[in-house]
């Protein structure tokens, strides 16, 4: 009888998390493990397969050719395992309230919600859009069941799904960034990016003035697109017809932000836990944080 060869799903999950985030430390945060534990799991998987899966470079980890071949199949294996488990052990129904910042609704979130709706047709998703501080407040009051939140990496709480650069954004070939004081358009005065943006400008000694802050992402985008102002967004959310600005345009560097998942402190419903699982499995960052 031939020897059975098994791939430990725990090791596969660790491999995918490291591949997604390019960092043992961030993968550990996602998996609720220490960096050392994740590193040991990767080494165990590499020994079991007899092949190196990552190259250790100065800027982080990079997949080898073997790792690249494994990644797509590893994702399918995890997805099939989770799908079987969910179908055989749960029966979700009802409404789940998801809090989301305005700028994340149309990026990586849309395909995840579509997949969740197909997998859980009896669950109704109610989206609550607000700034990240407002979403945390709503979560504490029980007004949402779970929330995606944008937080400075240095002070992030919750479960980290990804790390993104916060960047300056302006009109294509625009001149708003040259004006004094700098015209600044943010979605709301409670925007999670506002303290980081104003602190960076104040540290540079750059005067600024607010052009728009009333909670409408489309209006904010319009002020930037028409070159009335600049704004600051996560790199993964910048529309292709706008320019990312930086030191070459005389603007100060902005800190990285974490996209974190928060569940209600009270016992989350089965539907909320299932949506959280889909968010973890499906969140793919369009751009790697610097």
Tab-separated table of C-alpha atoms in Angstrom:
chain	number	residue	atom	x	y	z
A	1	UNK	CA	0.000	0.000	0.000
A	2	UNK	CA	1.532	3.381	-1.003
A	3	UNK	CA	2.468	5.846	1.704
A	4	UNK	CA	-0.127	8.616	2.114
A	5	UNK	CA	1.274	12.085	1.606
A	6	UNK	CA	-0.626	14.884	3.338
A	7	UNK	CA	-0.419	18.655	3.204
A	8	UNK	CA	-1.185	20.129	6.613
A	9	UNK	CA	-3.850	22.790	6.052
A	10	UNK	CA	-2.420	24.877	8.903
A	11	UNK	CA	0.897	25.079	7.048
A	12	UNK	CA	-0.861	25.954	3.805
A	13	UNK	CA	-2.747	28.794	5.508
A	14	UNK	CA	0.524	30.155	6.882
A	15	UNK	CA	2.100	29.952	3.417
A	16	UNK	CA	-0.764	31.875	1.776
A	17	UNK	CA	-0.773	34.527	4.516
A	18	UNK	CA	2.959	35.139	4.111
A	19	UNK	CA	2.635	35.205	0.303
A	20	UNK	CA	-0.215	37.722	0.523
A	21	UNK	CA	1.539	40.076	2.914
A	22	UNK	CA	5.228	39.545	2.127
A	23	UNK	CA	6.012	39.487	5.829
A	24	UNK	CA	6.133	36.862	8.563
A	25	UNK	CA	5.165	39.494	11.129
A	26	UNK	CA	2.039	40.694	9.305
A	27	UNK	CA	1.042	37.107	8.493
A	28	UNK	CA	1.356	36.341	12.208
A	29	UNK	CA	-1.001	39.212	13.031
A	30	UNK	CA	-3.551	37.888	10.546
A	31	UNK	CA	-3.268	34.314	11.857
A	32	UNK	CA	-3.030	35.353	15.542
A	33	UNK	CA	0.404	33.703	15.783
A	34	UNK	CA	3.864	34.949	16.654
A	35	UNK	CA	6.349	35.704	13.893
A	36	UNK	CA	8.445	32.792	15.142
A	37	UNK	CA	5.510	30.357	14.896
A	38	UNK	CA	4.768	31.404	11.318
A	39	UNK	CA	8.443	31.077	10.385
A	40	UNK	CA	8.519	27.542	11.814
A	41	UNK	CA	5.385	26.587	9.862
A	42	UNK	CA	6.931	27.818	6.614
A	43	UNK	CA	10.120	25.859	7.299
A	44	UNK	CA	8.079	22.713	8.041
A	45	UNK	CA	6.189	23.073	4.776
A	46	UNK	CA	9.409	23.648	2.832
A	47	UNK	CA	10.976	20.540	4.411
A	48	UNK	CA	7.875	18.486	3.653
A	49	UNK	CA	7.882	19.567	0.005
A	50	UNK	CA	11.652	19.479	-0.312
A	51	UNK	CA	11.674	22.916	-1.944
A	52	UNK	CA	12.251	26.510	-0.936
A	53	UNK	CA	9.062	28.577	-1.238
A	54	UNK	CA	10.407	32.039	-0.404
A	55	UNK	CA	13.503	34.085	-1.114
A	56	UNK	CA	14.574	36.255	1.804
A	57	UNK	CA	15.399	39.691	0.417
A	58	UNK	CA	16.184	43.022	2.059
A	59	UNK	CA	12.722	44.449	1.216
A	60	UNK	CA	10.891	41.350	2.414
A	61	UNK	CA	9.953	37.903	1.213
A	62	UNK	CA	9.537	36.960	-2.442
A	63	UNK	CA	8.046	33.746	-3.817
A	64	UNK	CA	10.379	31.296	-5.534
A	65	UNK	CA	9.254	29.611	-8.755
A	66	UNK	CA	8.043	26.667	-6.631
A	67	UNK	CA	6.183	28.985	-4.281
A	68	UNK	CA	4.536	30.745	-7.204
A	69	UNK	CA	3.328	27.394	-8.597
A	70	UNK	CA	1.948	26.397	-5.205
A	71	UNK	CA	0.105	29.635	-4.420
A	72	UNK	CA	-2.906	29.311	-6.756
A	73	UNK	CA	-3.465	25.674	-5.782
A	74	UNK	CA	-3.050	26.531	-2.093
A	75	UNK	CA	-5.773	29.172	-2.390
A	76	UNK	CA	-8.108	26.657	-4.037
A	77	UNK	CA	-7.362	24.083	-1.332
A	78	UNK	CA	-8.163	26.537	1.479
A	79	UNK	CA	-11.265	27.785	-0.325
A	80	UNK	CA	-12.597	24.273	-0.884
A	81	UNK	CA	-11.890	23.275	2.724
A	82	UNK	CA	-13.660	26.371	4.080
A	83	UNK	CA	-16.579	25.946	1.691
A	84	UNK	CA	-17.094	22.302	2.703
A	85	UNK	CA	-16.807	23.153	6.392
A	86	UNK	CA	-19.238	26.052	6.145
A	87	UNK	CA	-21.824	24.100	4.160
A	88	UNK	CA	-21.693	21.079	6.452
A	89	UNK	CA	-21.590	22.850	9.815
A	90	UNK	CA	-23.475	26.133	9.452
A	91	UNK	CA	-26.831	27.379	8.324
A	92	UNK	CA	-26.559	31.154	8.129
A	93	UNK	CA	-29.582	33.383	7.796
A	94	UNK	CA	-30.692	36.829	8.886
A	95	UNK	CA	-29.076	40.254	8.574
A	96	UNK	CA	-25.486	41.254	9.221
A	97	UNK	CA	-24.495	44.913	9.476
A	98	UNK	CA	-21.059	45.709	8.048
A	99	UNK	CA	-19.403	49.051	8.642
A	100	UNK	CA	-17.085	50.223	5.854
A	101	UNK	CA	-15.189	53.477	5.170
A	102	UNK	CA	-16.428	55.295	2.077
A	103	UNK	CA	-13.261	54.700	0.064
A	104	UNK	CA	-13.154	50.896	0.498
A	105	UNK	CA	-16.646	50.077	-0.756
A	106	UNK	CA	-15.741	50.018	-4.431
A	107	UNK	CA	-12.250	48.516	-4.282
A	108	UNK	CA	-11.380	45.069	-2.913
A	109	UNK	CA	-14.651	44.783	-0.984
A	110	UNK	CA	-17.129	44.451	-3.860
A	111	UNK	CA	-16.001	41.001	-5.126
A	112	UNK	CA	-15.823	39.679	-1.563
A	113	UNK	CA	-19.414	40.712	-0.848
A	114	UNK	CA	-20.544	39.201	-4.147
A	115	UNK	CA	-18.929	35.876	-3.282
A	116	UNK	CA	-20.419	35.949	0.217
A	117	UNK	CA	-23.913	36.658	-1.164
A	118	UNK	CA	-23.594	33.692	-3.529
A	119	UNK	CA	-22.393	31.390	-0.739
A	120	UNK	CA	-24.904	32.630	1.838
A	121	UNK	CA	-28.070	33.631	-0.057
A	122	UNK	CA	-30.185	33.673	3.124
A	123	UNK	CA	-28.036	36.372	4.729
A	124	UNK	CA	-28.859	40.009	4.021
A	125	UNK	CA	-25.927	42.420	4.199
A	126	UNK	CA	-26.606	45.930	5.435
A	127	UNK	CA	-23.745	48.318	4.627
A	128	UNK	CA	-23.081	51.254	6.932
A	129	UNK	CA	-20.630	53.776	5.431
A	130	UNK	CA	-18.849	56.279	7.670
A	131	UNK	CA	-15.358	57.353	8.670
A	132	UNK	CA	-13.254	54.845	10.588
A	133	UNK	CA	-13.585	56.634	13.969
A	134	UNK	CA	-17.363	56.780	13.506
A	135	UNK	CA	-17.448	53.066	12.633
A	136	UNK	CA	-15.568	52.134	15.799
A	137	UNK	CA	-18.054	54.186	17.778
A	138	UNK	CA	-20.983	52.487	16.008
A	139	UNK	CA	-19.449	49.077	16.747
A	140	UNK	CA	-19.176	49.943	20.435
A	141	UNK	CA	-22.845	50.977	20.477
A	142	UNK	CA	-23.945	47.758	18.755
A	143	UNK	CA	-25.088	49.620	15.630
A	144	UNK	CA	-22.937	47.403	13.377
A	145	UNK	CA	-21.902	43.767	13.794
A	146	UNK	CA	-18.430	44.101	12.324
A	147	UNK	CA	-16.394	46.832	10.691
A	148	UNK	CA	-13.470	47.369	8.376
A	149	UNK	CA	-11.400	50.220	9.764
A	150	UNK	CA	-8.453	52.271	8.496
A	151	UNK	CA	-5.964	52.995	11.279
A	152	UNK	CA	-2.386	54.309	11.515
A	153	UNK	CA	-0.138	51.267	11.467
A	154	UNK	CA	1.626	52.448	14.626
A	155	UNK	CA	-1.649	52.401	16.587
A	156	UNK	CA	-3.717	49.759	14.807
A	157	UNK	CA	-6.056	47.511	16.750
A	158	UNK	CA	-8.301	44.687	15.623
A	159	UNK	CA	-7.224	42.058	13.110
A	160	UNK	CA	-4.882	43.338	10.403
A	161	UNK	CA	-6.003	42.374	6.893
A	162	UNK	CA	-3.500	44.506	5.037
A	163	UNK	CA	-1.116	47.441	5.149
A	164	UNK	CA	-1.306	50.256	2.618
A	165	UNK	CA	0.592	53.442	1.862
A	166	UNK	CA	-1.254	56.690	2.507
A	167	UNK	CA	-0.516	58.903	-0.500
A	168	UNK	CA	-1.243	62.374	-1.788
A	169	UNK	CA	-3.624	62.453	-4.747
A	170	UNK	CA	-4.177	65.209	-7.295
A	171	UNK	CA	-5.614	65.818	-10.746
A	172	UNK	CA	-3.685	64.447	-13.718
A	173	UNK	CA	-1.020	67.068	-14.521
A	174	UNK	CA	-2.747	69.351	-11.983
A	175	UNK	CA	-1.391	72.391	-10.170
A	176	UNK	CA	-3.439	72.442	-6.945
A	177	UNK	CA	-0.435	71.095	-4.988
A	178	UNK	CA	1.509	74.265	-5.903
A	179	UNK	CA	-0.981	76.669	-4.329
A	180	UNK	CA	-0.432	78.450	-1.032
A	181	UNK	CA	-2.062	77.658	1.281
A	182	UNK	CA	-2.482	74.073	0.080
A	183	UNK	CA	-6.158	73.372	-0.783
A	184	UNK	CA	-7.064	70.133	0.979
A	185	UNK	CA	-10.196	68.059	0.390
A	186	UNK	CA	-11.072	65.241	2.803
A	187	UNK	CA	-14.300	63.273	2.945
A	188	UNK	CA	-15.161	64.349	6.505
A	189	UNK	CA	-13.664	66.183	9.449
A	190	UNK	CA	-13.684	62.821	11.264
A	191	UNK	CA	-11.651	61.156	8.467
A	192	UNK	CA	-9.068	58.730	9.891
A	193	UNK	CA	-6.413	60.251	7.613
A	194	UNK	CA	-6.950	63.852	8.737
A	195	UNK	CA	-4.663	63.865	11.829
A	196	UNK	CA	-1.811	62.231	9.877
A	197	UNK	CA	-2.239	64.627	6.949
A	198	UNK	CA	-2.407	67.821	9.011
A	199	UNK	CA	0.462	66.706	11.270
A	200	UNK	CA	2.654	66.072	8.206
A	201	UNK	CA	1.805	69.467	6.724
A	202	UNK	CA	2.316	71.270	10.032
A	203	UNK	CA	5.642	69.482	10.477
A	204	UNK	CA	6.715	70.748	7.057
A	205	UNK	CA	5.551	74.248	7.914
A	206	UNK	CA	3.123	74.153	5.005
A	207	UNK	CA	-0.021	76.254	5.329
A	208	UNK	CA	-3.237	74.560	4.248
A	209	UNK	CA	-6.950	75.261	3.992
A	210	UNK	CA	-9.941	72.924	3.919
A	211	UNK	CA	-11.937	72.886	0.677
A	212	UNK	CA	-14.486	70.174	1.419
A	213	UNK	CA	-15.394	67.970	4.409
A	214	UNK	CA	-19.027	66.858	4.436
A	215	UNK	CA	-18.944	63.062	4.127
A	216	UNK	CA	-19.433	62.628	0.375
A	217	UNK	CA	-16.697	60.608	-1.363
A	218	UNK	CA	-17.985	61.493	-4.842
A	219	UNK	CA	-17.847	65.218	-4.120
A	220	UNK	CA	-14.361	64.883	-2.672
A	221	UNK	CA	-13.254	63.051	-5.805
A	222	UNK	CA	-14.790	65.782	-7.959
A	223	UNK	CA	-12.856	68.543	-6.185
A	224	UNK	CA	-9.623	66.645	-6.818
A	225	UNK	CA	-10.455	65.666	-10.397
A	226	UNK	CA	-11.209	69.305	-11.302
A	227	UNK	CA	-7.898	70.399	-9.707
A	228	UNK	CA	-9.544	72.443	-6.962
A	229	UNK	CA	-7.701	70.550	-4.231
A	230	UNK	CA	-5.517	67.586	-3.333
A	231	UNK	CA	-6.484	64.769	-0.991
A	232	UNK	CA	-4.916	61.781	0.768
A	233	UNK	CA	-6.088	58.217	0.116
A	234	UNK	CA	-4.777	54.701	0.464
A	235	UNK	CA	-2.733	53.804	-2.605
A	236	UNK	CA	-5.032	50.897	-3.447
A	237	UNK	CA	-8.064	53.190	-3.757
A	238	UNK	CA	-6.639	55.840	-6.108
A	239	UNK	CA	-8.570	56.028	-9.420
A	240	UNK	CA	-6.429	55.465	-12.511
A	241	UNK	CA	-7.187	58.923	-13.909
A	242	UNK	CA	-5.664	60.719	-10.902
A	243	UNK	CA	-1.990	61.221	-10.015
A	244	UNK	CA	-0.179	60.051	-6.906
A	245	UNK	CA	1.945	62.945	-5.635
A	246	UNK	CA	4.945	62.953	-3.327
A	247	UNK	CA	8.204	64.613	-2.388
A	248	UNK	CA	8.899	65.569	-6.013
A	249	UNK	CA	5.823	67.803	-5.786
A	250	UNK	CA	6.961	69.259	-2.472
A	251	UNK	CA	4.537	67.290	-0.300
A	252	UNK	CA	5.570	65.587	2.957
A	253	UNK	CA	5.689	61.826	3.397
A	254	UNK	CA	2.597	60.235	4.949
A	255	UNK	CA	2.573	57.219	7.314
A	256	UNK	CA	1.305	53.741	6.330
A	257	UNK	CA	-2.156	52.668	7.418
A	258	UNK	CA	-3.535	49.266	8.381
A	259	UNK	CA	-6.884	47.950	7.201
A	260	UNK	CA	-8.243	46.116	10.221
A	261	UNK	CA	-11.265	43.954	10.962
A	262	UNK	CA	-13.242	44.505	14.172
A	263	UNK	CA	-16.079	42.307	15.428
A	264	UNK	CA	-18.601	43.227	18.077
A	265	UNK	CA	-17.390	42.603	21.622
A	266	UNK	CA	-20.649	40.821	22.364
A	267	UNK	CA	-21.096	37.327	20.982
A	268	UNK	CA	-20.988	37.756	17.166
A	269	UNK	CA	-23.776	36.072	15.239
A	270	UNK	CA	-23.049	33.115	12.992
A	271	UNK	CA	-23.665	35.358	9.970
A	272	UNK	CA	-21.170	37.942	11.237
A	273	UNK	CA	-18.532	35.281	11.853
A	274	UNK	CA	-19.102	33.864	8.379
A	275	UNK	CA	-18.783	37.286	6.743
A	276	UNK	CA	-15.592	37.877	8.738
A	277	UNK	CA	-14.225	34.601	7.356
A	278	UNK	CA	-14.963	35.717	3.796
A	279	UNK	CA	-13.274	39.071	4.432
A	280	UNK	CA	-10.140	37.354	5.733
A	281	UNK	CA	-10.011	34.865	2.868
A	282	UNK	CA	-10.838	37.309	0.100
A	283	UNK	CA	-8.965	40.460	1.014
A	284	UNK	CA	-6.265	40.982	-1.585
A	285	UNK	CA	-4.282	44.175	-1.569
A	286	UNK	CA	-3.951	45.676	-5.038
A	287	UNK	CA	-0.626	47.242	-4.103
A	288	UNK	CA	2.096	46.207	-1.693
A	289	UNK	CA	2.811	48.712	1.059
A	290	UNK	CA	6.174	50.356	0.776
